[in-house]
N, CA, C and O atoms as CSV, one atom per row, in Angstrom:
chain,resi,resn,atom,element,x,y,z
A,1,UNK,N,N,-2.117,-18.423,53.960
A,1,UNK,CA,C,-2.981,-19.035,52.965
A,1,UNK,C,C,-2.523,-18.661,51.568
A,1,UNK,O,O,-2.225,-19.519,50.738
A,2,UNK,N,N,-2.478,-17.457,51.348
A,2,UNK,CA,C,-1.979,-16.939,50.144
A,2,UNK,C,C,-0.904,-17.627,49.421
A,2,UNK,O,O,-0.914,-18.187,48.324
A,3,UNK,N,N,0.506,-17.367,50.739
A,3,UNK,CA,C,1.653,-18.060,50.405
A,3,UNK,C,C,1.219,-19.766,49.444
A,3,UNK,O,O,1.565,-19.955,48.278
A,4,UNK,N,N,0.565,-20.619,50.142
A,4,UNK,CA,C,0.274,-22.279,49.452
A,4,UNK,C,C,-0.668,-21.535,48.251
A,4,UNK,O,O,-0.556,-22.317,47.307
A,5,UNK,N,N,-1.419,-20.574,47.872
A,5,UNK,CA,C,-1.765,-20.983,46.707
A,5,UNK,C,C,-0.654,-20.048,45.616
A,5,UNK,O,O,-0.811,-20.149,44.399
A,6,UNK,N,N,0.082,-19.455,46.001
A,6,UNK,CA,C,0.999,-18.801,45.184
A,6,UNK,C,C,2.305,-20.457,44.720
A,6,UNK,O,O,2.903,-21.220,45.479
A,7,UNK,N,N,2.271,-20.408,43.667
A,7,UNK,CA,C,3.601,-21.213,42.799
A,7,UNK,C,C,4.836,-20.917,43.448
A,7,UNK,O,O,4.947,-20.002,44.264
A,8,UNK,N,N,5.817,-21.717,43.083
A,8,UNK,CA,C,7.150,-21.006,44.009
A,8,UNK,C,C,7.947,-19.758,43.019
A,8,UNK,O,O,8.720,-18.896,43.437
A,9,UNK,N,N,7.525,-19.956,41.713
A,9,UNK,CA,C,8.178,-19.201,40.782
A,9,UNK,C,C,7.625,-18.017,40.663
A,9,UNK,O,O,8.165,-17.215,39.901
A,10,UNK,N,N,6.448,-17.642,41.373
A,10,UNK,CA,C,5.769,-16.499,41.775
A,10,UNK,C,C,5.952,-15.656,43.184
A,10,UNK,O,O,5.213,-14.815,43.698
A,11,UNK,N,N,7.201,-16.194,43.605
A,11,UNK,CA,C,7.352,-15.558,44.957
A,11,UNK,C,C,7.070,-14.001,45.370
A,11,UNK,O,O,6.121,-13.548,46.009
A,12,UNK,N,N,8.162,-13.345,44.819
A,12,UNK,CA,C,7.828,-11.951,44.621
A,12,UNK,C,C,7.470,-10.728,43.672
A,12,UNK,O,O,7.929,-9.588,43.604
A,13,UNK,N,N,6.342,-11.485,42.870
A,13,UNK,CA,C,6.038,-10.774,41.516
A,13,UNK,C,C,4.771,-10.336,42.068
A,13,UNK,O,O,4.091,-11.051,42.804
A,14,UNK,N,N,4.417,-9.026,41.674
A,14,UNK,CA,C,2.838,-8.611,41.540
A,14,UNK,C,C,2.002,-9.625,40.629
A,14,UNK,O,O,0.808,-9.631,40.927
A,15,UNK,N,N,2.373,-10.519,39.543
A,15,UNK,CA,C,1.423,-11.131,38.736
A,15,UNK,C,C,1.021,-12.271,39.308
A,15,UNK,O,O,-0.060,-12.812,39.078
A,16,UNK,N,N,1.948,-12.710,40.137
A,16,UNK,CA,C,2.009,-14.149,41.210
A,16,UNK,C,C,0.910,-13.805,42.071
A,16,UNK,O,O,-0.099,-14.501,42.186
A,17,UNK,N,N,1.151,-12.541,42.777
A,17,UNK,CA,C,-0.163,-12.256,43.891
A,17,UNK,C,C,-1.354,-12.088,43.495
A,17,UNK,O,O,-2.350,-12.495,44.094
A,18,UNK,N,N,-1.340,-11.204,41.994
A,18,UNK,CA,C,-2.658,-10.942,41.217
A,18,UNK,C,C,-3.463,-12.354,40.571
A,18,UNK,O,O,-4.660,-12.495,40.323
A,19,UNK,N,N,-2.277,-13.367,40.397
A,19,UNK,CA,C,-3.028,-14.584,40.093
A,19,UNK,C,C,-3.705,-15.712,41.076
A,19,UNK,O,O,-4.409,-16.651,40.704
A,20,UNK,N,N,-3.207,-15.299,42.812
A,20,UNK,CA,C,-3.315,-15.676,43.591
A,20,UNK,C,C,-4.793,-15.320,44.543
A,20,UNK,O,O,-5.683,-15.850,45.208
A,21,UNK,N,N,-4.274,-13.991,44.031
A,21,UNK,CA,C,-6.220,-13.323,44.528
A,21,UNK,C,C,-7.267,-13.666,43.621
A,21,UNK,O,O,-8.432,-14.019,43.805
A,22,UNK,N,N,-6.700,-13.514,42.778
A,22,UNK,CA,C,-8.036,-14.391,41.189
A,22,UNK,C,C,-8.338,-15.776,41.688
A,22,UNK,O,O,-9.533,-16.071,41.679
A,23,UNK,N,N,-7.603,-16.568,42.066
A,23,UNK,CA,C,-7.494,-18.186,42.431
A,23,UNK,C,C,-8.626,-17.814,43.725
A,23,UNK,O,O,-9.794,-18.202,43.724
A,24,UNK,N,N,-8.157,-17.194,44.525
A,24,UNK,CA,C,-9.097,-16.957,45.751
A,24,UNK,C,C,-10.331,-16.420,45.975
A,24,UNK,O,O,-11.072,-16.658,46.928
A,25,UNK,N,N,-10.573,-15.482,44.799
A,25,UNK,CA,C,-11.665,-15.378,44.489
A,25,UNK,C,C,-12.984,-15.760,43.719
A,25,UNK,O,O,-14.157,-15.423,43.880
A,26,UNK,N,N,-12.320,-16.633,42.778
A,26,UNK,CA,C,-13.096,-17.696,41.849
A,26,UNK,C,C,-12.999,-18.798,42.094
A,26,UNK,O,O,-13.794,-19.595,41.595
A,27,UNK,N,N,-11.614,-19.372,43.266
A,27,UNK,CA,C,-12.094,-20.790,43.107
A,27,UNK,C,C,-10.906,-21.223,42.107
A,27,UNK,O,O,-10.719,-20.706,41.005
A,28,UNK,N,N,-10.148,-22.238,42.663
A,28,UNK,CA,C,-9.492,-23.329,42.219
A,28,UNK,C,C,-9.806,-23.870,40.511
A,28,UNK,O,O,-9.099,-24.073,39.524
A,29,UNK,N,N,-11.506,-23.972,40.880
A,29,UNK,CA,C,-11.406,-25.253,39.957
A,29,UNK,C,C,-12.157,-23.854,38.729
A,29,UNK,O,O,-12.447,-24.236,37.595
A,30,UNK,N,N,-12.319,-22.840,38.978
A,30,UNK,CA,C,-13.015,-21.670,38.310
A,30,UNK,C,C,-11.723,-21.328,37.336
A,30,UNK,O,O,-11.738,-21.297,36.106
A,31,UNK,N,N,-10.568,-21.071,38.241
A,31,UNK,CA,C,-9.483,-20.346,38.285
A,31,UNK,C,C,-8.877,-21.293,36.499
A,31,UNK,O,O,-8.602,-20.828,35.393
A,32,UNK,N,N,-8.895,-22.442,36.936
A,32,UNK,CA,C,-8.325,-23.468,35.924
A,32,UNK,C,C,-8.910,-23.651,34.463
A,32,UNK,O,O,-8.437,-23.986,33.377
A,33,UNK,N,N,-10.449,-23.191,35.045
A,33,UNK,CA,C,-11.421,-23.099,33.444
A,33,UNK,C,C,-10.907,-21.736,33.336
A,33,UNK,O,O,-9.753,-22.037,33.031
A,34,UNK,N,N,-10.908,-21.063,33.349
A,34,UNK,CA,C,-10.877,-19.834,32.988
A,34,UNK,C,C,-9.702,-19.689,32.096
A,34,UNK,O,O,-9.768,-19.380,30.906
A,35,UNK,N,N,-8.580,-19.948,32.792
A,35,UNK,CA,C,-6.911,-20.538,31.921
A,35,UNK,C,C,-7.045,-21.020,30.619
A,35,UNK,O,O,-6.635,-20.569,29.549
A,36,UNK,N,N,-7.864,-22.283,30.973
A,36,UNK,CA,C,-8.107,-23.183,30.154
A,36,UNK,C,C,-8.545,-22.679,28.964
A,36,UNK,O,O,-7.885,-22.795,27.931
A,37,UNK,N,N,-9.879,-21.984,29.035
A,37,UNK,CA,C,-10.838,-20.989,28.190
A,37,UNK,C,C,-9.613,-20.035,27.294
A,37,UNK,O,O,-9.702,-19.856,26.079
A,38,UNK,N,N,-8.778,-19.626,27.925
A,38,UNK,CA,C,-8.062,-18.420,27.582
A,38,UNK,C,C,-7.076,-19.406,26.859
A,38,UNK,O,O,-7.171,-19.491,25.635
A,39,UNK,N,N,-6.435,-19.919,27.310
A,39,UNK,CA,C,-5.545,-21.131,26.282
A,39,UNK,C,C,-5.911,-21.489,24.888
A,39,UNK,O,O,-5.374,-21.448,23.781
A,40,UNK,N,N,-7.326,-21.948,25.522
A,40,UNK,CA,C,-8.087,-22.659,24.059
A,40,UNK,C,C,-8.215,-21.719,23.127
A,40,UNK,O,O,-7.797,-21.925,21.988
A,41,UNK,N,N,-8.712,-20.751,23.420
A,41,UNK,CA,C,-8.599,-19.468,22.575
A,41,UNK,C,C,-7.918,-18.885,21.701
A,41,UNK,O,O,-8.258,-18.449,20.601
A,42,UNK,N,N,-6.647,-18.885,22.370
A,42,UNK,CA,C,-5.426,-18.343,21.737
A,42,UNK,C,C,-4.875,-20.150,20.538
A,42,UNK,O,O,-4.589,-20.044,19.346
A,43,UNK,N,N,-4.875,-21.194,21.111
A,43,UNK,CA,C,-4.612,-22.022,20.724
A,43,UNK,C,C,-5.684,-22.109,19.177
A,43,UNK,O,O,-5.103,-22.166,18.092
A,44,UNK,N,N,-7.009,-22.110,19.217
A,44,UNK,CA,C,-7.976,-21.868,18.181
A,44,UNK,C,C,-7.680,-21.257,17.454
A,44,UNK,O,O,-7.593,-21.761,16.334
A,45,UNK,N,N,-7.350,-19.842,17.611
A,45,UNK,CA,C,-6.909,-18.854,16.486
A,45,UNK,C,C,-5.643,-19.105,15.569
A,45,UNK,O,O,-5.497,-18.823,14.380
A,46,UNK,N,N,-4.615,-19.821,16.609
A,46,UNK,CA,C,-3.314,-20.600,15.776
A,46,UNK,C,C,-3.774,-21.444,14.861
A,46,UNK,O,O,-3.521,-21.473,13.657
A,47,UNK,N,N,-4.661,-22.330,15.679
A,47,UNK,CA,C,-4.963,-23.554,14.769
A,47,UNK,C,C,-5.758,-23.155,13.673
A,47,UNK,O,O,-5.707,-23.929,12.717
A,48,UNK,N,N,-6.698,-21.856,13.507
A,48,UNK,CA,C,-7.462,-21.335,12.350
A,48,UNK,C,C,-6.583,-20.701,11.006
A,48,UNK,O,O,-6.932,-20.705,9.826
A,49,UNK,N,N,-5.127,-20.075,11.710
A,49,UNK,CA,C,-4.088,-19.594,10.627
A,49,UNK,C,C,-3.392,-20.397,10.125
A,49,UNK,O,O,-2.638,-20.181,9.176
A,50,UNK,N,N,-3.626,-21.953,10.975
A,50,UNK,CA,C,-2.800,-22.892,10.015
A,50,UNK,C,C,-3.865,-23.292,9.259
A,50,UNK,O,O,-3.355,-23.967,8.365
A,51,UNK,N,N,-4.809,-23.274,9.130
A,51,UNK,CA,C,-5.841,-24.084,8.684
A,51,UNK,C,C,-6.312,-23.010,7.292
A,51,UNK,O,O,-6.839,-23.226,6.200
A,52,UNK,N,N,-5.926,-22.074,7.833
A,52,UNK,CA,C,-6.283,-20.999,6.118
A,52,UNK,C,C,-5.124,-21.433,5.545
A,52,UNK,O,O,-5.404,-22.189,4.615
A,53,UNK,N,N,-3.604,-21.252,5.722
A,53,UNK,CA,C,-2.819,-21.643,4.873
A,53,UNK,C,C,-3.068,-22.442,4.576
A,53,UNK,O,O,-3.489,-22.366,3.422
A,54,UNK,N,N,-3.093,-23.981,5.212
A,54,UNK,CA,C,-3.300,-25.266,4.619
A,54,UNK,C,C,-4.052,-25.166,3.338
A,54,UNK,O,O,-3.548,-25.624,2.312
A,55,UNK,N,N,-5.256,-24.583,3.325
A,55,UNK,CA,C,-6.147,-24.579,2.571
A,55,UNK,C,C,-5.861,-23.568,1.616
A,55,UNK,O,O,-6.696,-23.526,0.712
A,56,UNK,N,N,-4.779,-22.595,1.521
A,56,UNK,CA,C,-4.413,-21.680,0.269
A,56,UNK,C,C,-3.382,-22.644,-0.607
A,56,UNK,O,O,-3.392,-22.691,-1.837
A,57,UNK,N,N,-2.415,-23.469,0.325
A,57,UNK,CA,C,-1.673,-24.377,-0.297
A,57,UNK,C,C,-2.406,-25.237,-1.239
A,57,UNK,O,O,-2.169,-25.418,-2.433
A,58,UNK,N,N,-3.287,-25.710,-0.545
A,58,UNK,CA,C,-4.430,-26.616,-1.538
A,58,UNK,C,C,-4.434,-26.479,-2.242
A,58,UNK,O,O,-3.957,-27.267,-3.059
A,59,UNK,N,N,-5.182,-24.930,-2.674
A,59,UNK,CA,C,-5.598,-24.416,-3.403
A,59,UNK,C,C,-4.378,-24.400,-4.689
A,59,UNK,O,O,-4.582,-24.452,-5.902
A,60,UNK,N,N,-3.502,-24.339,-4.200
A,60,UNK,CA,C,-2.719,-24.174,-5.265
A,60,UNK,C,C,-2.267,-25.508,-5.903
A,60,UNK,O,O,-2.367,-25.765,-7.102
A,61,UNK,N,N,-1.816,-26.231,-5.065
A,61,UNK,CA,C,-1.699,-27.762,-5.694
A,61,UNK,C,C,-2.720,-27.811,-6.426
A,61,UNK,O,O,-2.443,-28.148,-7.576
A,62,UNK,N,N,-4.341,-27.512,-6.144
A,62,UNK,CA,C,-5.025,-28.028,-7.105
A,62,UNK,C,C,-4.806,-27.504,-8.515
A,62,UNK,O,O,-4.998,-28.124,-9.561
A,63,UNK,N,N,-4.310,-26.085,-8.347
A,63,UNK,CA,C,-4.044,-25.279,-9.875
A,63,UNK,C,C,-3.221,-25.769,-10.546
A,63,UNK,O,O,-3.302,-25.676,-11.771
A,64,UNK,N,N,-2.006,-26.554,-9.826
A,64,UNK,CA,C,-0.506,-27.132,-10.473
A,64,UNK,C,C,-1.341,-28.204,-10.499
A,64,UNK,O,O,-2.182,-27.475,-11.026
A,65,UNK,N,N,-1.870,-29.191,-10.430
A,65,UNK,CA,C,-2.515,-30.404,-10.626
A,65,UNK,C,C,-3.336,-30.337,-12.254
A,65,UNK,O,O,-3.032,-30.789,-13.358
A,66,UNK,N,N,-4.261,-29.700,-11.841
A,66,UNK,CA,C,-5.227,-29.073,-13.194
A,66,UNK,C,C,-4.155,-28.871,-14.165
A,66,UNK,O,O,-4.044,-29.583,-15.163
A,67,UNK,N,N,-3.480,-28.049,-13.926
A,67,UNK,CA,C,-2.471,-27.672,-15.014
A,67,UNK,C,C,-1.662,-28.906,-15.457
A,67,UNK,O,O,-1.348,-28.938,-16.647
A,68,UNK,N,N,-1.342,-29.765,-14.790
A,68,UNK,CA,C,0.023,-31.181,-15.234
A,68,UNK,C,C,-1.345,-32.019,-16.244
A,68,UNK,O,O,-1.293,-32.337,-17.432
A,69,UNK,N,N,-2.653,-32.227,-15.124
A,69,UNK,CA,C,-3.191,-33.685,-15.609
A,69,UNK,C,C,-4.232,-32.752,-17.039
A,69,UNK,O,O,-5.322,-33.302,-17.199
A,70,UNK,N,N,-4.016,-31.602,-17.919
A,70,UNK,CA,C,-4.752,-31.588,-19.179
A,70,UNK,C,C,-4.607,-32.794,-19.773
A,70,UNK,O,O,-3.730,-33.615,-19.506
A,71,UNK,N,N,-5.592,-32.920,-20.694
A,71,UNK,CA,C,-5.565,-33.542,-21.979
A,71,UNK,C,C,-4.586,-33.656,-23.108
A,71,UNK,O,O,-4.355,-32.488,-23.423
A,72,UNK,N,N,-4.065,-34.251,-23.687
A,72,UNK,CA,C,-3.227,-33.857,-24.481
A,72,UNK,C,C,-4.136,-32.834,-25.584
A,72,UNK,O,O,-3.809,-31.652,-25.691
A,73,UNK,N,N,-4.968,-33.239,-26.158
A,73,UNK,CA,C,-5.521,-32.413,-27.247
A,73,UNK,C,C,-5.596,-30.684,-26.653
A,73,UNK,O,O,-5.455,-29.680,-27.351
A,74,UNK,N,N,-5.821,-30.734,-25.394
A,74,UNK,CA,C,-5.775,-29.356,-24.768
A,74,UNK,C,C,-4.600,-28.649,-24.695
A,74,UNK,O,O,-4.622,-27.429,-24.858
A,75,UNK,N,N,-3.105,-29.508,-24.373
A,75,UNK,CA,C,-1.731,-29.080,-24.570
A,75,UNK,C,C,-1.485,-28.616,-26.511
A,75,UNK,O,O,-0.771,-27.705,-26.930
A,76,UNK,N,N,-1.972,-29.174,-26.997
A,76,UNK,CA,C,-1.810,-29.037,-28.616
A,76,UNK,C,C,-2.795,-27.776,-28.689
A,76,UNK,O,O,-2.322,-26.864,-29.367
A,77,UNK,N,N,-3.929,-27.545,-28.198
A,77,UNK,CA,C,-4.549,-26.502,-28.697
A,77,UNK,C,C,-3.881,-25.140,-27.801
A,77,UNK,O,O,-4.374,-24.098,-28.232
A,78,UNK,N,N,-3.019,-24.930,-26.819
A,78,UNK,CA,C,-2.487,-24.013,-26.382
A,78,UNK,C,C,-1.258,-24.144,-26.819
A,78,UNK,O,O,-0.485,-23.297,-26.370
A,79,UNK,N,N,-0.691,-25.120,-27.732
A,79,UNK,CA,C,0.394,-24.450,-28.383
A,79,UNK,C,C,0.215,-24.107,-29.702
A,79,UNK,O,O,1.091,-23.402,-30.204
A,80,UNK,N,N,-0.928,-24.520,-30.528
A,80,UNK,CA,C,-1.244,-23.696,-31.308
A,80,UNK,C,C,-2.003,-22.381,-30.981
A,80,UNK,O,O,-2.348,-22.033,-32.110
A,81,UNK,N,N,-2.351,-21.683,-30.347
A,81,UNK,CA,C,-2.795,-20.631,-29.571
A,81,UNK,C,C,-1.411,-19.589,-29.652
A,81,UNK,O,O,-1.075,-18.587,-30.285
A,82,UNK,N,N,-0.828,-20.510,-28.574
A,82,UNK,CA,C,0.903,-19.431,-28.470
A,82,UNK,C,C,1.668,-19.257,-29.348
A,82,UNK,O,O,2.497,-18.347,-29.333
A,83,UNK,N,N,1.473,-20.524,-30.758
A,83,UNK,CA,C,2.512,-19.933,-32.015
A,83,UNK,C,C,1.641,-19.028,-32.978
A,83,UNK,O,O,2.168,-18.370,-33.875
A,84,UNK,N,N,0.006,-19.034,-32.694
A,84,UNK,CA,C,-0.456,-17.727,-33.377
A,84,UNK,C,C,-0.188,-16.496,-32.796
A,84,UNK,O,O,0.214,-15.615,-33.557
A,85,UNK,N,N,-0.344,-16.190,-31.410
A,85,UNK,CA,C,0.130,-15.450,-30.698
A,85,UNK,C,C,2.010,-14.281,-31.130
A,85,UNK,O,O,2.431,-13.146,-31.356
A,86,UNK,N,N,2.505,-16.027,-30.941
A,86,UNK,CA,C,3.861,-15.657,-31.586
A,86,UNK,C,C,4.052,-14.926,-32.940
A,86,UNK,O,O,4.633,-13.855,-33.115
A,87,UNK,N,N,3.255,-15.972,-34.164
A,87,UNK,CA,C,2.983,-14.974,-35.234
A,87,UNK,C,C,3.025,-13.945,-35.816
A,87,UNK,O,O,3.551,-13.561,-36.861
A,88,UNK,N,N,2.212,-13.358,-34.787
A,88,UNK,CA,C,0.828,-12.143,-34.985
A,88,UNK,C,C,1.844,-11.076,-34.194
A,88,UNK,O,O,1.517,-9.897,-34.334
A,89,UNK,N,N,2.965,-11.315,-33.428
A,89,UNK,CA,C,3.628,-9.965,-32.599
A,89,UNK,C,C,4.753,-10.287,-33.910
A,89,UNK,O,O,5.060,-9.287,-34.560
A,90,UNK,N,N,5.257,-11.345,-34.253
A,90,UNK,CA,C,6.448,-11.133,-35.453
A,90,UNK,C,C,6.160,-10.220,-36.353
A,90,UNK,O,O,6.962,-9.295,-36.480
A,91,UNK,N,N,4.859,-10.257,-37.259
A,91,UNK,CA,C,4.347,-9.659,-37.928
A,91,UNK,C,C,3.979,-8.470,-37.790
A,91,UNK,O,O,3.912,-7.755,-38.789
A,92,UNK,N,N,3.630,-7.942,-36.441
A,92,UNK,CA,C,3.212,-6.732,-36.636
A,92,UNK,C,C,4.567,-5.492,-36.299
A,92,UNK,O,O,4.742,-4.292,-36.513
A,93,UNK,N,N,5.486,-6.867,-35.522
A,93,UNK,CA,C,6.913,-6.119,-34.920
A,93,UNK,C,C,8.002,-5.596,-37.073
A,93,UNK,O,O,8.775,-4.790,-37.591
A,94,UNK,N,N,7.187,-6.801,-37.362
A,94,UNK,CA,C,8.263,-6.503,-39.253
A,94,UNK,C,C,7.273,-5.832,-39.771
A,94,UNK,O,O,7.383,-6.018,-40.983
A,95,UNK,N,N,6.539,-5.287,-39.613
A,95,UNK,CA,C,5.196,-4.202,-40.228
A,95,UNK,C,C,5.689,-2.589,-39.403
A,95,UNK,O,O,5.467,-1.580,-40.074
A,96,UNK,N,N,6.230,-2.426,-38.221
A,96,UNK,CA,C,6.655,-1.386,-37.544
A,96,UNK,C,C,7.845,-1.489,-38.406
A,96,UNK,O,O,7.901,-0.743,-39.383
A,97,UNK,N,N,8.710,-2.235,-38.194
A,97,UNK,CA,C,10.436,-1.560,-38.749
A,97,UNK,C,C,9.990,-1.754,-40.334
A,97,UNK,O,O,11.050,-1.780,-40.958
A,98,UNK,N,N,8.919,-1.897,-41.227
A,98,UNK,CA,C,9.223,-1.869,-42.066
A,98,UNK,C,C,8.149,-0.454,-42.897
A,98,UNK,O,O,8.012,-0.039,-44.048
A,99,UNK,N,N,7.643,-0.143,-41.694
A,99,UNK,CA,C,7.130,1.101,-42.065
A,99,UNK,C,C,8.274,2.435,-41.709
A,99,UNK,O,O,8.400,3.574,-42.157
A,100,UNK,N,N,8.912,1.722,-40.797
A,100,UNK,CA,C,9.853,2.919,-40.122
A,100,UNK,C,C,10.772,3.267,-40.895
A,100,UNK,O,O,11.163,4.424,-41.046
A,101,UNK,N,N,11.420,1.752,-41.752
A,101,UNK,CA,C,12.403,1.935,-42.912
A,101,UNK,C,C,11.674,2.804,-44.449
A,101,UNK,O,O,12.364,3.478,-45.214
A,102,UNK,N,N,10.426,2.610,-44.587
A,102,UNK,CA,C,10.037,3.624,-45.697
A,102,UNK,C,C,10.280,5.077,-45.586
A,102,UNK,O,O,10.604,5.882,-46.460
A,103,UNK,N,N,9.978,5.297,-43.895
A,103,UNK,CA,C,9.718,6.675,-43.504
A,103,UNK,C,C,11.107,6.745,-43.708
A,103,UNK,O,O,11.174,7.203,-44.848
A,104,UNK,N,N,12.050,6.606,-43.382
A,104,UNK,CA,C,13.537,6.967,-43.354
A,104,UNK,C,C,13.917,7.209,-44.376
A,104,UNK,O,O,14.662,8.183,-44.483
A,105,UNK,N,N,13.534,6.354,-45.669
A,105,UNK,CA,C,13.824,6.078,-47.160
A,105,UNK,C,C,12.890,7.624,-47.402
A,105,UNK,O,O,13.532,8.673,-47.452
A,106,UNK,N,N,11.825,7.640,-47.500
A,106,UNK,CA,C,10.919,8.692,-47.868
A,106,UNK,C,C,11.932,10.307,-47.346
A,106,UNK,O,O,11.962,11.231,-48.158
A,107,UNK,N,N,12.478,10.415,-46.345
A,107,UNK,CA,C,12.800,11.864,-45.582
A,107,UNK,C,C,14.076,11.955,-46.395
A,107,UNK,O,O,14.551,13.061,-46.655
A,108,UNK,N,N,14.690,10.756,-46.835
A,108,UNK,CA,C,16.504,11.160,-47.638
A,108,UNK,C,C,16.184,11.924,-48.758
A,108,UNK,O,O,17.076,12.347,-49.493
């Protein structure tokens, strides 16, 4: 009996016999949900890690999206933003070397 419910590729493995006494003890059609159950399972959790990436990718297209489709008046007000920005480090970078050059002048 054993032998017909054992696979042929299970001939002489302990997991072949251990899956064979499970089959015999639950039942054929038990044996198959149970697989099944355990399949779906493992298959779910794949399908949940593609499904977070998918959705981090999103996430990001939507940021590169947001970012392409501004306004123009909004592109003009962040580049006036970044050339005050720019400014304001020129200035304070020629305010350092030009305090540094007094101090140097001052110690001769």
């Amino acid at each position: 009996m054993e032998a017909q419910l054992r696979h042929p590729d299970w001939r002489n493995d302990r997991a072949g016999t251990l899956v064979a006494r499970i089959r015999r003890i639950i039942g054929w059609d038990d044996f198959i949900a149970l697989v099944d159950r355990a399949l779906g399972r493992t298959r779910q959790r794949e399908l949940e890690a593609e499904l977070a990436l998918a959705h981090r990718e999103i996430e990001r297209l939507r940021g590169r999206l947001a970012d392409v489709t501004r306004p123009p008046v909004q592109f003009a007000r962040m580049r006036v933003r970044e050339a005050a920005v720019d400014r304001l480090a020129r200035l304070r970078r020629a305010r350092r070397s030009s305090a540094a050059r007094e101090e140097t002048w001052a110690r001769r």
